[in-house]
Tab-separated table of C-alpha atoms in Angstrom:
chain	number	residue	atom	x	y	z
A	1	UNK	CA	3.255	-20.190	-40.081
A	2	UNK	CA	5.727	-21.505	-42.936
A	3	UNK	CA	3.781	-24.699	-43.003
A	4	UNK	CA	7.201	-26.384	-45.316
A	5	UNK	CA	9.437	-25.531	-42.252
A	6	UNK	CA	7.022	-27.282	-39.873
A	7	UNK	CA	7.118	-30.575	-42.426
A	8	UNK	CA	11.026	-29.985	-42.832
A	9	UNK	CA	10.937	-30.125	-39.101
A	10	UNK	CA	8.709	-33.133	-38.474
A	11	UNK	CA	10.793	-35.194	-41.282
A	12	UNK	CA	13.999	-34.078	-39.163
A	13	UNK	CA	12.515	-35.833	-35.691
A	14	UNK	CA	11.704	-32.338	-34.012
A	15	UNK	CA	10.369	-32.689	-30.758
A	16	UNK	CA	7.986	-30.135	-29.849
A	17	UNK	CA	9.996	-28.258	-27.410
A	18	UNK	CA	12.775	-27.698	-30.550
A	19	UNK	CA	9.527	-27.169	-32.961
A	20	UNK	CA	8.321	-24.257	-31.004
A	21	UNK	CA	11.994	-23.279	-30.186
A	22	UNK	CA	13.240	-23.328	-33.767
A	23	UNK	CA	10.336	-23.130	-35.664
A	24	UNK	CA	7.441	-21.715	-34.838
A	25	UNK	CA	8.996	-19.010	-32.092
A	26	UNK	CA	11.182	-17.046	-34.910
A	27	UNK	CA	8.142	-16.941	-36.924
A	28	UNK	CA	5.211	-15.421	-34.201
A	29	UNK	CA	7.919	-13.749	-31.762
A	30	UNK	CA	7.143	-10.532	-33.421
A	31	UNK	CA	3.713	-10.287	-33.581
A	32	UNK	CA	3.140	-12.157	-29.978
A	33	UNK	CA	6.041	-9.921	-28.515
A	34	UNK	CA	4.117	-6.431	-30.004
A	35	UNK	CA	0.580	-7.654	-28.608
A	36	UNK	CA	1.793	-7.797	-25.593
A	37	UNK	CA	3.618	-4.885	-25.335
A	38	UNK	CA	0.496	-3.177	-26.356
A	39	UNK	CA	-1.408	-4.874	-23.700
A	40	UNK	CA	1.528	-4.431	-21.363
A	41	UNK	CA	1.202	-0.438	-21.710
A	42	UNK	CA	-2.476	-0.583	-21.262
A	43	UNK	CA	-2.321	-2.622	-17.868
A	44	UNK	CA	0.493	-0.393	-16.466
A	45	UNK	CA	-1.800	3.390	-16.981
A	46	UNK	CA	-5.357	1.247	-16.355
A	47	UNK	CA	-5.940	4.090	-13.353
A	48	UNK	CA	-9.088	5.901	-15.351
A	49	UNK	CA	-10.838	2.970	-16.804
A	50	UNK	CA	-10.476	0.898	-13.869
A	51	UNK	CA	-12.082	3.828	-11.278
A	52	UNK	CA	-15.282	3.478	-13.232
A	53	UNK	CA	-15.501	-0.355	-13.569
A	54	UNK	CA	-13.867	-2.110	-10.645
A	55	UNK	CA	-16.548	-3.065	-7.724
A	56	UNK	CA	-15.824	-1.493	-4.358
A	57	UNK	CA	-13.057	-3.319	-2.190
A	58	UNK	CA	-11.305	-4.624	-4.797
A	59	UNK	CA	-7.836	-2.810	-5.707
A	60	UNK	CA	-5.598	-3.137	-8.580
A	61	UNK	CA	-1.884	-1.895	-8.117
A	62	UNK	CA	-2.208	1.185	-10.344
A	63	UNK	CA	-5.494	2.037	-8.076
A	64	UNK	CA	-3.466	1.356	-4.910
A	65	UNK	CA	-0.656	3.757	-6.510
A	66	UNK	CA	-3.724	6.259	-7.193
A	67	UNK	CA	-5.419	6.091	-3.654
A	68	UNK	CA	-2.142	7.562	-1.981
A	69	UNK	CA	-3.097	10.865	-3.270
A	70	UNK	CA	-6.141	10.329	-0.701
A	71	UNK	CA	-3.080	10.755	2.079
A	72	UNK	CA	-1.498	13.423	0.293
A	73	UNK	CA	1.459	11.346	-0.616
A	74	UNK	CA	1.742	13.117	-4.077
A	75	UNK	CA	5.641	13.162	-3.852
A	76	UNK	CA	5.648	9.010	-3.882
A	77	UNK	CA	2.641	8.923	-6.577
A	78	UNK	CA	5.049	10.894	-8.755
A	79	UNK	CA	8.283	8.828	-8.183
A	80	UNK	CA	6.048	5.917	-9.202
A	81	UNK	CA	4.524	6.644	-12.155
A	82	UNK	CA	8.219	7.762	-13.470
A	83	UNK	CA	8.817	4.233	-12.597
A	84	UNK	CA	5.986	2.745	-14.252
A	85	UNK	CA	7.601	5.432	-17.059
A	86	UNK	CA	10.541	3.730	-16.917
A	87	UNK	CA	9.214	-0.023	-16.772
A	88	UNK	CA	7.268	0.860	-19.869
A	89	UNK	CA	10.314	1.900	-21.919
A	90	UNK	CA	12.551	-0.965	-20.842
A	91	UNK	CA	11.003	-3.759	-22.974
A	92	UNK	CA	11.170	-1.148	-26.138
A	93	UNK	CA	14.495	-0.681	-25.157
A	94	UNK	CA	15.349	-4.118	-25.104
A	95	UNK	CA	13.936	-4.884	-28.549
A	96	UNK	CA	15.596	-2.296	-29.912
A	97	UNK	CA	18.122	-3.271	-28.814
A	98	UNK	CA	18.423	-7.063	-29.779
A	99	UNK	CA	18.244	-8.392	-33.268
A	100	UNK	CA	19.003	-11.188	-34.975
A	101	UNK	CA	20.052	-12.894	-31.924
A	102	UNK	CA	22.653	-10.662	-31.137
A	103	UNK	CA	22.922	-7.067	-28.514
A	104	UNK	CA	22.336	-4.629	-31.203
A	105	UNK	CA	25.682	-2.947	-29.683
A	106	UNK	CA	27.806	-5.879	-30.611
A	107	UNK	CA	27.274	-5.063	-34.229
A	108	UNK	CA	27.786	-1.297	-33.496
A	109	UNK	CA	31.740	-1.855	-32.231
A	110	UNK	CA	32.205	-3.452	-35.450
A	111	UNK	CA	30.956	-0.683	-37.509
A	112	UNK	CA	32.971	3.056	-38.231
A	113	UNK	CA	31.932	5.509	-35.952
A	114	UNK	CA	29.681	2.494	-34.100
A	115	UNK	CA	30.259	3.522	-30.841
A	116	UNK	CA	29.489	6.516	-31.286
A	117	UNK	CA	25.868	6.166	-32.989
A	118	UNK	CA	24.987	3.882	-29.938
A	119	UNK	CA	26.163	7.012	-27.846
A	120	UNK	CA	23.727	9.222	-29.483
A	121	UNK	CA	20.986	6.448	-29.668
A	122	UNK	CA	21.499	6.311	-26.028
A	123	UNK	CA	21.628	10.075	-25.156
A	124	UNK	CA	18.624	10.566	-27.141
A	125	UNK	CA	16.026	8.210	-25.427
A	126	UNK	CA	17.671	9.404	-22.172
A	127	UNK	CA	16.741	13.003	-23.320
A	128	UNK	CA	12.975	11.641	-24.559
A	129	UNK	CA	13.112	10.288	-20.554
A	130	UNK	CA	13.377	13.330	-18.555
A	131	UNK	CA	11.669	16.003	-20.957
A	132	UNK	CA	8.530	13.135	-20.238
A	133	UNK	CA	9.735	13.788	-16.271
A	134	UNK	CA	9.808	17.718	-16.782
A	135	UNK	CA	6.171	17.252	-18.383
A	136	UNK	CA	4.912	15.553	-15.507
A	137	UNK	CA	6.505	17.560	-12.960
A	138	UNK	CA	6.435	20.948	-14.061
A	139	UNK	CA	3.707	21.620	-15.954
A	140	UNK	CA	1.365	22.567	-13.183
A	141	UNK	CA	0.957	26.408	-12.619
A	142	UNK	CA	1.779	27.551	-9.312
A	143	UNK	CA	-1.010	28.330	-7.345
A	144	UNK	CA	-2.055	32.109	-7.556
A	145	UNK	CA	-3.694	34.358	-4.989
A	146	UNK	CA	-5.367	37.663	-4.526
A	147	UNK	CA	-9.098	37.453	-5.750
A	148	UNK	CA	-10.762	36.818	-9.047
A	149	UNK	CA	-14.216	36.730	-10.615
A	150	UNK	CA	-16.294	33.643	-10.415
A	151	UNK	CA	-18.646	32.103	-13.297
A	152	UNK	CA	-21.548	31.275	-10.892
A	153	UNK	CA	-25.301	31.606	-10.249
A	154	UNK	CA	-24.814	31.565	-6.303
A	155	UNK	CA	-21.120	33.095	-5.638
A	156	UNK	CA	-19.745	36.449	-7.646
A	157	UNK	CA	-16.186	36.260	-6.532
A	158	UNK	CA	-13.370	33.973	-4.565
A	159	UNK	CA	-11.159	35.209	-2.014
A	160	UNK	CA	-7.610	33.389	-1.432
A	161	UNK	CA	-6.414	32.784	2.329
A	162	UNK	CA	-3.246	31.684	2.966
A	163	UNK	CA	-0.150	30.476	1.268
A	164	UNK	CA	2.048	27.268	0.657
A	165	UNK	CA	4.792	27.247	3.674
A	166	UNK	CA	4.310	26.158	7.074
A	167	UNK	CA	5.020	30.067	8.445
A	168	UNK	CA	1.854	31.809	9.999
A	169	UNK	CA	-1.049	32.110	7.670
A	170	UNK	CA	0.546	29.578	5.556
A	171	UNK	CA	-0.939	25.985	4.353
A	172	UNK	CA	0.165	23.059	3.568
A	173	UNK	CA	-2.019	20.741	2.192
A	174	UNK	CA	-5.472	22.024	4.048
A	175	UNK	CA	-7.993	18.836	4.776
A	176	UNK	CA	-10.533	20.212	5.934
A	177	UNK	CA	-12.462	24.019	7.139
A	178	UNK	CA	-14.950	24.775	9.828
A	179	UNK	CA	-16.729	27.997	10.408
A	180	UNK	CA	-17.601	29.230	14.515
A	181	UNK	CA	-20.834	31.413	15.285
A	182	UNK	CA	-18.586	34.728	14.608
A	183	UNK	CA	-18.018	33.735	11.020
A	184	UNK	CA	-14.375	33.071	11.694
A	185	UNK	CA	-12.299	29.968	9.752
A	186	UNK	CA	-10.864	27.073	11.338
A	187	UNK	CA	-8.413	25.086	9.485
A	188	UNK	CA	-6.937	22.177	9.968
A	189	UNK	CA	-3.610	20.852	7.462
A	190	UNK	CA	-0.683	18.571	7.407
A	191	UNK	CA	1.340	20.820	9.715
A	192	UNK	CA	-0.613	18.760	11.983
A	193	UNK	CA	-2.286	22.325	13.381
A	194	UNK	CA	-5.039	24.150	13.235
A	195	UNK	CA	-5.273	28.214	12.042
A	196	UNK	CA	-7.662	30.799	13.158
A	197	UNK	CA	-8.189	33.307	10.406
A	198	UNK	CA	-11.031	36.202	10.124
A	199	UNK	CA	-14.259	36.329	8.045
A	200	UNK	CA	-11.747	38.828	5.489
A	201	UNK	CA	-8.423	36.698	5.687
A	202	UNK	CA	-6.749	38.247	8.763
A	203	UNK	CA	-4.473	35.301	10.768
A	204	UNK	CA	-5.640	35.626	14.777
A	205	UNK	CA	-4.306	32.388	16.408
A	206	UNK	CA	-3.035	28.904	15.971
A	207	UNK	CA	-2.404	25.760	17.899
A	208	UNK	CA	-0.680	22.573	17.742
A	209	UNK	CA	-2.280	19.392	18.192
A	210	UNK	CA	-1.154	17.399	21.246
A	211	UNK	CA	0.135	14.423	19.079
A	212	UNK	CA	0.837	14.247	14.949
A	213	UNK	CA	3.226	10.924	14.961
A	214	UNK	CA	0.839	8.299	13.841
A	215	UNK	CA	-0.896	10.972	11.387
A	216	UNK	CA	-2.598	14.455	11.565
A	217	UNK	CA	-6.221	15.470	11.752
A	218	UNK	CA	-8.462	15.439	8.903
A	219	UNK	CA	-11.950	16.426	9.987
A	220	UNK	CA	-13.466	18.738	11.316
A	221	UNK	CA	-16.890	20.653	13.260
A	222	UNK	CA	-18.695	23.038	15.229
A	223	UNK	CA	-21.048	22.189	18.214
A	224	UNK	CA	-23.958	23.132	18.983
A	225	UNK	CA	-22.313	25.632	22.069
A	226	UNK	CA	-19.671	27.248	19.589
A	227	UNK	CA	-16.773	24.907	19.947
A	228	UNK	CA	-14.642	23.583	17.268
A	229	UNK	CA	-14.551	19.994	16.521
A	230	UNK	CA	-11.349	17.842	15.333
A	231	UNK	CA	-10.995	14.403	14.053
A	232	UNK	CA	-7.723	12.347	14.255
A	233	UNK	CA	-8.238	9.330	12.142
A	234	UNK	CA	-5.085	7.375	12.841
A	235	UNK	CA	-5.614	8.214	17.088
A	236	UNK	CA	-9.310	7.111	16.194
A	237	UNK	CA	-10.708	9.976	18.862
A	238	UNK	CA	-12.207	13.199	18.432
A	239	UNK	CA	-10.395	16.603	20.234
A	240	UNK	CA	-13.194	19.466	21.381
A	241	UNK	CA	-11.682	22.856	21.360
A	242	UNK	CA	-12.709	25.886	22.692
A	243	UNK	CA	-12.423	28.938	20.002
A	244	UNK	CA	-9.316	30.182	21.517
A	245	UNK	CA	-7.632	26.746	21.056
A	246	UNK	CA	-8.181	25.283	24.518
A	247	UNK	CA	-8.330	21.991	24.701
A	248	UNK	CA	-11.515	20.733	26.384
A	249	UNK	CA	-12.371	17.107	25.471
A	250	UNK	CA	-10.803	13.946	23.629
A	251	UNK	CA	-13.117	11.059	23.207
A	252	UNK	CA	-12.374	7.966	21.511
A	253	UNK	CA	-10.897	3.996	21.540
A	254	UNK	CA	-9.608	1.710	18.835
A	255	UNK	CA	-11.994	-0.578	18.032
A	256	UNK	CA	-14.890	-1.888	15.430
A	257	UNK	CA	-17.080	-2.552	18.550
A	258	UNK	CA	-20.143	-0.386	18.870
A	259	UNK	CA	-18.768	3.058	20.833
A	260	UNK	CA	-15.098	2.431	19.399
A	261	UNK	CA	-13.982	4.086	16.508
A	262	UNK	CA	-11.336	3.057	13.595
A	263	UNK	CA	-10.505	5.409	10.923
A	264	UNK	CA	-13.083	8.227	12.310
A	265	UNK	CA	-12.496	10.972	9.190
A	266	UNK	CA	-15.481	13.282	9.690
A	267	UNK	CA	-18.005	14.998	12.524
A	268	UNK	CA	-21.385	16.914	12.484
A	269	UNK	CA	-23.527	17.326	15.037
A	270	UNK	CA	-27.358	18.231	14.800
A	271	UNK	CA	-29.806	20.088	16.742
A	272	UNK	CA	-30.375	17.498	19.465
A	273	UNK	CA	-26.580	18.029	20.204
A	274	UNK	CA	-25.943	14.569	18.753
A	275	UNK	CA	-22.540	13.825	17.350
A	276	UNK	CA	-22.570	11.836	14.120
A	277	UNK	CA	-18.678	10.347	13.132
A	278	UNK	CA	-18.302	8.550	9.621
A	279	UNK	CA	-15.643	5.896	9.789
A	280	UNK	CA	-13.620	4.194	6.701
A	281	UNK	CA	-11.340	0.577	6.525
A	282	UNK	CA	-12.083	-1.555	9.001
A	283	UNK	CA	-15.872	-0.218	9.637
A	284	UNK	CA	-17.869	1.316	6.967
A	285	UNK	CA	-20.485	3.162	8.965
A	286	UNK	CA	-21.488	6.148	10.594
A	287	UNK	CA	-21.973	5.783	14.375
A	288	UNK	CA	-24.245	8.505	16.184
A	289	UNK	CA	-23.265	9.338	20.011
A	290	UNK	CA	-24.493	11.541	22.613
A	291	UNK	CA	-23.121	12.956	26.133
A	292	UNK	CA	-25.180	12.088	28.952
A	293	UNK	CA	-26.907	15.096	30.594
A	294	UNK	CA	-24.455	14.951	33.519
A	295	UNK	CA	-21.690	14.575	31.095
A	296	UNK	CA	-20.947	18.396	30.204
A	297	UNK	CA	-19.969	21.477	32.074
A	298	UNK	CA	-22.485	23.436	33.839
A	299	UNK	CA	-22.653	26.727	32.359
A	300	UNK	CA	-20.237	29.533	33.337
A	301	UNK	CA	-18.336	26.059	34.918
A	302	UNK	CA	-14.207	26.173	34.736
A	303	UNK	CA	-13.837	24.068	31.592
A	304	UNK	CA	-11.911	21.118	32.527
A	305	UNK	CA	-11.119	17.665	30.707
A	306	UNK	CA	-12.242	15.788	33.589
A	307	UNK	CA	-16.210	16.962	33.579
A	308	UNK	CA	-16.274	15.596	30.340
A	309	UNK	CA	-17.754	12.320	30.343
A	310	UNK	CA	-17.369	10.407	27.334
A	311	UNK	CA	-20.405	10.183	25.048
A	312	UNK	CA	-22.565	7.148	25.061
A	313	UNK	CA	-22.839	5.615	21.428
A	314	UNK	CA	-26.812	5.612	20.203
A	315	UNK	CA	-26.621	4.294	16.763
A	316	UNK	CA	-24.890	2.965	13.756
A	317	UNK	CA	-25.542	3.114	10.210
A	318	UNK	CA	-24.189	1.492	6.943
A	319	UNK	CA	-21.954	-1.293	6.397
A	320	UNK	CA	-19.204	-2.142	3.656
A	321	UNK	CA	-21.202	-2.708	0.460
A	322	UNK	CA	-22.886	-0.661	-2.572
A	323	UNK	CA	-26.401	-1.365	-1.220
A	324	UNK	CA	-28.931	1.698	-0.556
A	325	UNK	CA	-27.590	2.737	2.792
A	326	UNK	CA	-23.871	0.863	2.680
A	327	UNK	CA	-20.710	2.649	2.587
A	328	UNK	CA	-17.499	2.133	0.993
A	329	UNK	CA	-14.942	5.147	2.440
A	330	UNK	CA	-17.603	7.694	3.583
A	331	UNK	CA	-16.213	10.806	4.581
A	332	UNK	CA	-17.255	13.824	4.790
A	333	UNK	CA	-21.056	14.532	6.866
A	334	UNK	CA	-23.481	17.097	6.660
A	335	UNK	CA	-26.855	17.959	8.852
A	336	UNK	CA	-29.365	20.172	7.491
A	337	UNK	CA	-32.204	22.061	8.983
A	338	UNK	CA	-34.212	19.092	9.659
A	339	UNK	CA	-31.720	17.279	11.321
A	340	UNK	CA	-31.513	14.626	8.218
A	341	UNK	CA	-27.696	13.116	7.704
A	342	UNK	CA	-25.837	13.439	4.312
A	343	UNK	CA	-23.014	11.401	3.758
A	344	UNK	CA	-20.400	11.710	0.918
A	345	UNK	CA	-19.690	7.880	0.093
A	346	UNK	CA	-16.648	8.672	-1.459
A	347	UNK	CA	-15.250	5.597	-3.348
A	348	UNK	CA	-19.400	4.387	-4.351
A	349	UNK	CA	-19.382	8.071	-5.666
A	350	UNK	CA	-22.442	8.771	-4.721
A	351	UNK	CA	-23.869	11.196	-1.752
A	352	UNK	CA	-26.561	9.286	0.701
A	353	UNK	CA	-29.338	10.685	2.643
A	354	UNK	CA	-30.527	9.338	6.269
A	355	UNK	CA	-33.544	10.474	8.240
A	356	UNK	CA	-32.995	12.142	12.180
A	357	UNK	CA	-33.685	8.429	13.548
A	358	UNK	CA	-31.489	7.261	11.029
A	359	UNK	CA	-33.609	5.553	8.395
A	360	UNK	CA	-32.083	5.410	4.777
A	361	UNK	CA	-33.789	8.013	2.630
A	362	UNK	CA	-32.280	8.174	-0.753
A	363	UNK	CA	-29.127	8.874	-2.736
A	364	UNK	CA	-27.850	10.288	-5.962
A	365	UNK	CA	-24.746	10.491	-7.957
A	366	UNK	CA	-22.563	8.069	-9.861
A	367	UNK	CA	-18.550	8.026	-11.102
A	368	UNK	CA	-18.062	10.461	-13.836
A	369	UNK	CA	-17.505	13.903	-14.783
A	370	UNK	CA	-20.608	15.365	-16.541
A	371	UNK	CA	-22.944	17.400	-14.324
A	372	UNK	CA	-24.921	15.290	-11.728
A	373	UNK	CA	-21.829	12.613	-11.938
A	374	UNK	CA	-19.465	12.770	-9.085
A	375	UNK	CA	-16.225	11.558	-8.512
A	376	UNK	CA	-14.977	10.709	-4.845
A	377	UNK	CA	-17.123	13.390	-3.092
A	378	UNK	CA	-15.240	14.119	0.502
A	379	UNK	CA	-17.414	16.750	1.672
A	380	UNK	CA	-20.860	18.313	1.479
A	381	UNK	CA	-22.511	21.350	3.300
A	382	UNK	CA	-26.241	22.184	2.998
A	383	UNK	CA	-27.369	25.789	3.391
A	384	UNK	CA	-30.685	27.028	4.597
A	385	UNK	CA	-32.541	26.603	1.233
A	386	UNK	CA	-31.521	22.786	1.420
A	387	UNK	CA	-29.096	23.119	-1.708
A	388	UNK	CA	-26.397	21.157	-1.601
A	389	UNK	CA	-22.663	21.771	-2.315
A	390	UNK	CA	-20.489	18.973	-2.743
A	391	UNK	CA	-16.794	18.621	-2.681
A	392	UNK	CA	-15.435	15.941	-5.581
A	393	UNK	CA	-11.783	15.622	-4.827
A	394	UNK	CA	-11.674	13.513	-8.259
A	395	UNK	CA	-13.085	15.963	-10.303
A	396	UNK	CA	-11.202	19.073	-8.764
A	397	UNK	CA	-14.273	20.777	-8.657
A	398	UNK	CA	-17.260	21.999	-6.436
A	399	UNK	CA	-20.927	20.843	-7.536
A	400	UNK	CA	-24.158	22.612	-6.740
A	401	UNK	CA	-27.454	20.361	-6.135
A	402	UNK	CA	-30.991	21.258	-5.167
A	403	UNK	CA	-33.356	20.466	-2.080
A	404	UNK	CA	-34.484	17.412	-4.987
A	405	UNK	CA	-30.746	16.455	-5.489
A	406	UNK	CA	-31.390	17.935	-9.013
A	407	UNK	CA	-27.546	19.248	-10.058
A	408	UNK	CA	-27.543	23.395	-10.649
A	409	UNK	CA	-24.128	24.106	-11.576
A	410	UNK	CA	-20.344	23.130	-11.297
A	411	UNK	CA	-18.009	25.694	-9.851
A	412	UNK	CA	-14.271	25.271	-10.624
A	413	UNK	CA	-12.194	22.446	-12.314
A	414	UNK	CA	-8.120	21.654	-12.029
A	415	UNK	CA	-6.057	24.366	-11.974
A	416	UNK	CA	-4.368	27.012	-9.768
A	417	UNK	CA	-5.752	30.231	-10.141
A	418	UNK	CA	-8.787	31.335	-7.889
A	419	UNK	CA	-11.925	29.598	-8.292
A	420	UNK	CA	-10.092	26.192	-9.880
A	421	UNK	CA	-8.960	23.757	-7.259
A	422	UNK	CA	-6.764	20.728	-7.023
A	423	UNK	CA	-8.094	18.116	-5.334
A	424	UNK	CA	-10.174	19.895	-2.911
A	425	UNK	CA	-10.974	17.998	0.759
A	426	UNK	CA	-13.707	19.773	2.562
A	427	UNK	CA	-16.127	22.397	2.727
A	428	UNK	CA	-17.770	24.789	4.918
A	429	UNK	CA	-20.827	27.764	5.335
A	430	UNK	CA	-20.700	30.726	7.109
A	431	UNK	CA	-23.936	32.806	8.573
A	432	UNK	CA	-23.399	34.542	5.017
A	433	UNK	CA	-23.629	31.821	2.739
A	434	UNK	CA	-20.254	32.232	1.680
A	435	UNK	CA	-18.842	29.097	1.058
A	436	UNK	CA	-15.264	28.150	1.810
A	437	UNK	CA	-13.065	24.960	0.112
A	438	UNK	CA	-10.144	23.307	1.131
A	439	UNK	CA	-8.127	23.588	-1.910
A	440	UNK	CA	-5.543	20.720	-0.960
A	441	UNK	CA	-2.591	20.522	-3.170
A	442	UNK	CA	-2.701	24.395	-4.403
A	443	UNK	CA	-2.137	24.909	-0.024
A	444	UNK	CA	-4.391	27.165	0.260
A	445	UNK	CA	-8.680	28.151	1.408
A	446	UNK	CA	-10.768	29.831	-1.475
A	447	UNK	CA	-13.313	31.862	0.181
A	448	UNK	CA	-16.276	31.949	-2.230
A	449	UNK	CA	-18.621	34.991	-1.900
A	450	UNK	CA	-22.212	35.110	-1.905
A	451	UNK	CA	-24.088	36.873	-4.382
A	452	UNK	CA	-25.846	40.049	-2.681
């Protein structure tokens, strides 16, 4: 500060309102002004830094903006972060715009040719505008197909099914893959259907679930007799289909009261024919249910909704927290060969481990991107050797782990041609070991093949 003007001041009677007015604003208003535009751009793009720091349950508005890519609403995340675009230009604008305590384009209409340097000013930040747009919008590669050769230790090469479009054979937005004792793939998209395709690609049947208003299906299974398992999250109930598409049970009420479900985004079952549902929002847990022994068909019996007796809840796990055994968002489930219970806590970024009787084992992982870090894992399969392959839709990518939760390898990373993904959703084993991934926004299933 001009410490004379301040004594000019005080020997003129200033009060302090016309001191910081006349004084001591024209002096800092720069400075002040730049700091927090600084500050101002790093609070509007805090998305990356804030994933990694902020405790679970707490949300700032950029993370709220992010999380809407969980519900595929990647058409509104890009209109608002051309926004937030916009919002950040607009106070550079307006300081480049206003000097000396005047609208810079006051002085240029009393200047030759003034107009007309405004004009190009003007067209020229415009232009800086939407090339920034085209950047976002267009950079991305469309998705490729066909097959390709795959950098692995497990897998040799990746097969492509399907296509973006909503025609047969054709994807949009795939959440999540299932697998029936024949080897044949289930999957389940935004089309609100589900699609019956071959162990080598080949379409063979598709149905329409019975109601997509409130939301569509995200989850999916296979029992322990062979029929395919679907979870609507927003109807809160789970749909048991028969391979061909027949609708045999629905099971499920609104609720955070032990039975009910709210949220219900994944189902496995183990070899007790126990059904284990992970539920996010209102209840972080895992409930465990089981059909009374009177409760199913008799075998070779005409299947019909109404010998289906609902299943009798048996357990819960977890809660909301970070604690060993606590969930915050857990989505996609996995049982292995000795019944245990994985659980991909997706926003804790970790992947927990229960016992059959549903005791907390362990847990590894933590937010990042270097092998062994995860970031939101929404699925994991286990295969007969106990290694573990987990889906990060953060990350783009698919990571391998041993029986010890040791990592092996990483298999993928953002992009569109075959073995990269874009933010994958689920996962799935066939008698083979093949593994097949959900590849959400490039609309289509990558089919990776085992090594012989």
């Amino acid at each position: 500060m001009d410490r004379d003007l301040i004594d000019v001041a005080l020997m003129e009677g200033a009060t302090r309102p016309q001191m910081f007015r006349l004084v001591i604003w024209p002096q800092a208003a720069r400075t002040v002004l730049a700091t927090w535009y600084i500050v101002f751009l790093l609070c509007l793009w805090d998305v990356e830094s804030m994933i990694l720091i902020i405790p679970p349950g707490g949300e700032t508005l950029a993370l709220r903006i992010f999380n809407l890519l969980h519900y595929g609403h990647n058409a509104q995340v890009n209109a608002l972060c051309l926004t937030l675009l916009g919002v950040a230009l607009v106070p550079f604008l307006a300081g480049a715009l206003w000097r000396g305590g005047q609208w810079t384009w006051s002085r240029f209409r009393t200047r030759p040719n003034g107009l007309a340097s405004l004009t190009r000013a003007v067209t020229s930040i415009a232009l800086l505008v939407l090339l920034n747009a085209n950047l976002l919008l267009f950079t991305a590669c469309a998705p490729s197909s066909g097959r390709g050769v795959l950098e692995s230790k497990f897998f040799e090469r990746v097969q492509v099914f399907g296509s973006r479009g909503v025609g047969v054979g054709q994807l949009n937005k795939p959440r999540s893959v299932a697998v029936d004792s024949q080897d044949n793939l289930y999957v389940v998209d935004m089309t609100g259907r589900v699609q019956k395709f071959s162990p080598d690609g080949t379409f063979l049947l598709s149905w329409q679930m019975p109601q997509t208003d409130l939301g569509k299906p995200k989850g999916m299974g296979r029992d322990r007799d062979g029929n395919i398992l679907v979870v609507e999250p927003h109807y809160s109930r789970v749909n048991i289909f028969s391979p061909m598409g027949k609708l045999l049970a629905q099971w499920g009420s609104h609720g955070t009261n032990l039975g009910q479900l709210t949220l219900p985004r994944a189902v496995a079952v183990n070899s007790r024919s126990e059904f284990f549902v992970s539920e996010y929002q209102e209840a972080e847990r895992v409930q465990k249910f089981k059909f009374r022994p009177d409760g199913r068909p008799a075998e070779g019996a005409t299947n019909k909704m109404a010998l289906w007796a609902p299943p009798v809840c048996t357990g819960t796990y977890g809660g909301a927290g970070t604690a060993p055994g606590q969930f915050n968002r857990p989505e996609g489930l996995c049982i292995d060969s000795q019944d245990r219970l994985y659980v991909a806590d997706s926003c804790n970024h970790r992947i927990q481990i229960f016992s059959s009787d549903g005791h907390f084992l362990r847990s590894y992982g933590k937010a990042g991107r270097q092998l062994g870090e995860l970031s939101y894992p929404y699925d994991i399969c286990v295969d007969s050797a106990g290694r573990q392959y987990v889906c990060e839709f953060g990350n783009s990518r698919i990571q391998v782990f041993d029986e010890h939760d040791q990592p092996i390898e990483i298999i993928g990373g953002p992009g569109a041609e075959p073995g990269r993904f874009s933010n994958p959703w689920g996962v799935a084993l066939d008698s083979a070991g093949n593994l097949y991934v959900a590849d959400s926004q490039n609309h289509r299933v990558q089919k990776l093949v085992r090594r012989k």
